[in-house]
Amino acid sequence: METLTANAAEKVKSYLDAEVEIAAGQTVVKKSREMKIFREQQCFTCIIEHDISFEKVNADGTALNRAEIFLLPEEYPSFLFAWNDFHISLPTDYRQWQQVNPHIVSVCMESVEAPEDFAARLAAAFNALEA
């Protein structure tokens, strides 16, 4: 099996409220978000496209899940808390790294687990930003 099942793709789409494209053995989620970046006396509004993908689906339904999420520095703590506090534990091979600049944080996450679990955890973290 190389791509997500139709059922798994539908769950991912529902959890993340985003478009899902399947091509060349990879499932890509098209999720964007409006961000307002304040700098001195100015406000910049931009639409950020997050990179979320699922590939190398195994027979047991697990896959290599990847995401690069862009956050404002003040959003990072609540996003990360919700990500780590999700009711399904992170897999032991989970990797995370971030790149920080004064106005935006890029959080990269990678795991091998059921794509539905990864998407549900990611949705919970996004929801924490809206609370």
PDB file of C-alpha atoms in Angstrom:
ATOM      1  CA  MET A   1       0.000   0.000   0.000  1.00  0.00           C
ATOM      2  CA  GLU A   2       1.428   3.378  -0.975  1.00  0.00           C
ATOM      3  CA  THR A   3      -1.310   5.929  -0.373  1.00  0.00           C
ATOM      4  CA  LEU A   4      -3.912   6.429   2.297  1.00  0.00           C
ATOM      5  CA  THR A   5      -7.141   4.506   2.050  1.00  0.00           C
ATOM      6  CA  ALA A   6     -10.191   6.537   1.045  1.00  0.00           C
ATOM      7  CA  ASN A   7     -11.494   6.236   4.616  1.00  0.00           C
ATOM      8  CA  ALA A   8      -8.229   7.492   6.145  1.00  0.00           C
ATOM      9  CA  ALA A   9      -8.002  10.369   3.637  1.00  0.00           C
ATOM     10  CA  GLU A  10     -11.580  11.395   4.451  1.00  0.00           C
ATOM     11  CA  LYS A  11     -10.829  11.394   8.191  1.00  0.00           C
ATOM     12  CA  VAL A  12      -7.681  13.483   7.669  1.00  0.00           C
ATOM     13  CA  LYS A  13      -9.680  15.934   5.538  1.00  0.00           C
ATOM     14  CA  SER A  14     -12.384  16.165   8.194  1.00  0.00           C
ATOM     15  CA  TYR A  15     -10.018  16.575  11.158  1.00  0.00           C
ATOM     16  CA  LEU A  16      -7.935  19.275   9.499  1.00  0.00           C
ATOM     17  CA  ASP A  17     -10.788  20.966   7.610  1.00  0.00           C
ATOM     18  CA  ALA A  18      -8.579  21.087   4.534  1.00  0.00           C
ATOM     19  CA  GLU A  19      -8.280  19.812   0.994  1.00  0.00           C
ATOM     20  CA  VAL A  20      -6.461  16.513   0.457  1.00  0.00           C
ATOM     21  CA  GLU A  21      -4.618  15.592  -2.742  1.00  0.00           C
ATOM     22  CA  ILE A  22      -3.285  12.127  -3.516  1.00  0.00           C
ATOM     23  CA  ALA A  23      -0.535  11.770  -6.121  1.00  0.00           C
ATOM     24  CA  ALA A  24       2.611   9.714  -6.696  1.00  0.00           C
ATOM     25  CA  GLY A  25       2.348   7.694  -3.484  1.00  0.00           C
ATOM     26  CA  GLN A  26       1.959  10.763  -1.307  1.00  0.00           C
ATOM     27  CA  THR A  27      -1.050  12.386   0.317  1.00  0.00           C
ATOM     28  CA  VAL A  28      -0.711  16.150   0.658  1.00  0.00           C
ATOM     29  CA  VAL A  29      -2.968  18.315   2.793  1.00  0.00           C
ATOM     30  CA  LYS A  30      -3.618  21.852   1.582  1.00  0.00           C
ATOM     31  CA  LYS A  31      -4.134  23.907   4.741  1.00  0.00           C
ATOM     32  CA  SER A  32      -3.659  27.635   4.950  1.00  0.00           C
ATOM     33  CA  ARG A  33      -4.067  30.160   7.709  1.00  0.00           C
ATOM     34  CA  GLU A  34      -4.179  33.935   7.928  1.00  0.00           C
ATOM     35  CA  MET A  35      -1.573  35.447  10.216  1.00  0.00           C
ATOM     36  CA  LYS A  36      -1.108  39.012  11.381  1.00  0.00           C
ATOM     37  CA  ILE A  37       2.493  39.895  12.085  1.00  0.00           C
ATOM     38  CA  PHE A  38       3.100  43.063  14.066  1.00  0.00           C
ATOM     39  CA  ARG A  39       6.387  44.883  13.691  1.00  0.00           C
ATOM     40  CA  GLU A  40       6.937  48.188  15.404  1.00  0.00           C
ATOM     41  CA  GLN A  41       3.979  50.356  14.308  1.00  0.00           C
ATOM     42  CA  GLN A  42       2.979  48.162  11.344  1.00  0.00           C
ATOM     43  CA  CYS A  43       0.757  45.131  10.884  1.00  0.00           C
ATOM     44  CA  PHE A  44       1.328  42.687   8.036  1.00  0.00           C
ATOM     45  CA  THR A  45      -1.404  40.224   7.139  1.00  0.00           C
ATOM     46  CA  CYS A  46      -0.377  37.156   5.186  1.00  0.00           C
ATOM     47  CA  ILE A  47      -1.786  33.787   4.192  1.00  0.00           C
ATOM     48  CA  ILE A  48       0.524  30.966   5.264  1.00  0.00           C
ATOM     49  CA  GLU A  49       0.440  27.542   3.593  1.00  0.00           C
ATOM     50  CA  HIS A  50       1.332  24.712   5.956  1.00  0.00           C
ATOM     51  CA  ASP A  51       3.133  21.654   4.583  1.00  0.00           C
ATOM     52  CA  ILE A  52       1.418  18.463   5.753  1.00  0.00           C
ATOM     53  CA  SER A  53       1.982  15.105   4.068  1.00  0.00           C
ATOM     54  CA  PHE A  54       1.583  11.367   4.523  1.00  0.00           C
ATOM     55  CA  GLU A  55       3.604   8.796   2.597  1.00  0.00           C
ATOM     56  CA  LYS A  56       5.057   5.288   2.726  1.00  0.00           C
ATOM     57  CA  VAL A  57       1.829   3.784   4.044  1.00  0.00           C
ATOM     58  CA  ASN A  58       2.419   0.389   5.657  1.00  0.00           C
ATOM     59  CA  ALA A  59       0.118  -2.632   5.601  1.00  0.00           C
ATOM     60  CA  ASP A  60      -0.897  -1.898   9.215  1.00  0.00           C
ATOM     61  CA  GLY A  61      -2.161   1.564   8.188  1.00  0.00           C
ATOM     62  CA  THR A  62       0.711   3.546   9.684  1.00  0.00           C
ATOM     63  CA  ALA A  63       2.568   6.033   7.500  1.00  0.00           C
ATOM     64  CA  LEU A  64       5.391   8.528   7.536  1.00  0.00           C
ATOM     65  CA  ASN A  65       3.642  11.726   8.637  1.00  0.00           C
ATOM     66  CA  ARG A  66       5.288  15.114   8.182  1.00  0.00           C
ATOM     67  CA  ALA A  67       4.239  18.664   8.900  1.00  0.00           C
ATOM     68  CA  GLU A  68       5.813  22.079   8.839  1.00  0.00           C
ATOM     69  CA  ILE A  69       3.605  24.532  10.704  1.00  0.00           C
ATOM     70  CA  PHE A  70       4.168  28.277  10.878  1.00  0.00           C
ATOM     71  CA  LEU A  71       3.252  30.077  14.087  1.00  0.00           C
ATOM     72  CA  LEU A  72       3.620  33.450  15.697  1.00  0.00           C
ATOM     73  CA  PRO A  73       6.089  33.255  18.613  1.00  0.00           C
ATOM     74  CA  GLU A  74       3.279  33.886  21.123  1.00  0.00           C
ATOM     75  CA  GLU A  75       1.245  30.974  19.639  1.00  0.00           C
ATOM     76  CA  TYR A  76       4.032  28.429  19.981  1.00  0.00           C
ATOM     77  CA  PRO A  77       3.524  27.519  23.692  1.00  0.00           C
ATOM     78  CA  SER A  78      -0.223  26.820  23.428  1.00  0.00           C
ATOM     79  CA  PHE A  79       0.183  24.944  20.138  1.00  0.00           C
ATOM     80  CA  LEU A  80       2.944  22.758  21.547  1.00  0.00           C
ATOM     81  CA  PHE A  81       1.085  22.127  24.810  1.00  0.00           C
ATOM     82  CA  ALA A  82      -2.020  20.935  22.925  1.00  0.00           C
ATOM     83  CA  TRP A  83       0.151  18.819  20.588  1.00  0.00           C
ATOM     84  CA  ASN A  84       1.927  17.080  23.481  1.00  0.00           C
ATOM     85  CA  ASP A  85      -1.162  16.830  25.711  1.00  0.00           C
ATOM     86  CA  PHE A  86      -3.286  15.013  23.105  1.00  0.00           C
ATOM     87  CA  HIS A  87      -5.000  11.866  24.423  1.00  0.00           C
ATOM     88  CA  ILE A  88      -3.033   9.603  22.043  1.00  0.00           C
ATOM     89  CA  SER A  89       0.644   9.417  23.041  1.00  0.00           C
ATOM     90  CA  LEU A  90       3.334  10.432  20.603  1.00  0.00           C
ATOM     91  CA  PRO A  91       5.135   7.475  19.007  1.00  0.00           C
ATOM     92  CA  THR A  92       8.620   6.660  20.261  1.00  0.00           C
ATOM     93  CA  ASP A  93      10.205   7.601  16.922  1.00  0.00           C
ATOM     94  CA  TYR A  94       8.625  11.080  16.904  1.00  0.00           C
ATOM     95  CA  ARG A  95      10.964  13.883  15.819  1.00  0.00           C
ATOM     96  CA  GLN A  96      10.487  17.624  16.116  1.00  0.00           C
ATOM     97  CA  TRP A  97      12.626  20.637  15.408  1.00  0.00           C
ATOM     98  CA  GLN A  98      11.975  24.313  14.948  1.00  0.00           C
ATOM     99  CA  GLN A  99      13.451  27.366  13.328  1.00  0.00           C
ATOM    100  CA  VAL A 100      12.812  30.644  15.073  1.00  0.00           C
ATOM    101  CA  ASN A 101      13.075  34.214  13.923  1.00  0.00           C
ATOM    102  CA  PRO A 102      11.701  37.307  15.674  1.00  0.00           C
ATOM    103  CA  HIS A 103       8.314  37.197  13.905  1.00  0.00           C
ATOM    104  CA  ILE A 104       7.559  33.570  13.005  1.00  0.00           C
ATOM    105  CA  VAL A 105       8.340  30.058  14.226  1.00  0.00           C
ATOM    106  CA  SER A 106       8.544  27.103  11.856  1.00  0.00           C
ATOM    107  CA  VAL A 107       7.760  23.852  13.690  1.00  0.00           C
ATOM    108  CA  CYS A 108       8.647  20.650  11.833  1.00  0.00           C
ATOM    109  CA  MET A 109       7.183  17.355  13.029  1.00  0.00           C
ATOM    110  CA  GLU A 110       7.710  13.819  11.793  1.00  0.00           C
ATOM    111  CA  SER A 111       6.351  10.487  13.002  1.00  0.00           C
ATOM    112  CA  VAL A 112       5.336   7.016  11.921  1.00  0.00           C
ATOM    113  CA  GLU A 113       1.801   6.377  13.145  1.00  0.00           C
ATOM    114  CA  ALA A 114      -1.745   6.214  11.824  1.00  0.00           C
ATOM    115  CA  PRO A 115      -2.321   9.340   9.705  1.00  0.00           C
ATOM    116  CA  GLU A 116      -5.700   9.818  11.394  1.00  0.00           C
ATOM    117  CA  ASP A 117      -3.973  10.063  14.801  1.00  0.00           C
ATOM    118  CA  PHE A 118      -1.404  12.559  13.495  1.00  0.00           C
ATOM    119  CA  ALA A 119      -4.155  14.651  11.864  1.00  0.00           C
ATOM    120  CA  ALA A 120      -6.372  14.567  14.972  1.00  0.00           C
ATOM    121  CA  ARG A 121      -3.446  15.677  17.167  1.00  0.00           C
ATOM    122  CA  LEU A 122      -2.605  18.439  14.701  1.00  0.00           C
ATOM    123  CA  ALA A 123      -6.252  19.576  14.627  1.00  0.00           C
ATOM    124  CA  ALA A 124      -6.292  19.764  18.439  1.00  0.00           C
ATOM    125  CA  ALA A 125      -3.144  21.909  18.362  1.00  0.00           C
ATOM    126  CA  PHE A 126      -4.675  24.237  15.741  1.00  0.00           C
ATOM    127  CA  ASN A 127      -7.854  24.467  17.832  1.00  0.00           C
ATOM    128  CA  ALA A 128      -5.778  25.604  20.816  1.00  0.00           C
ATOM    129  CA  LEU A 129      -4.774  28.665  18.787  1.00  0.00           C
ATOM    130  CA  GLU A 130      -8.418  29.655  18.400  1.00  0.00           C
ATOM    131  CA  ALA A 131      -9.268  29.327  22.095  1.00  0.00           C
TER     132      ALA A 131
END
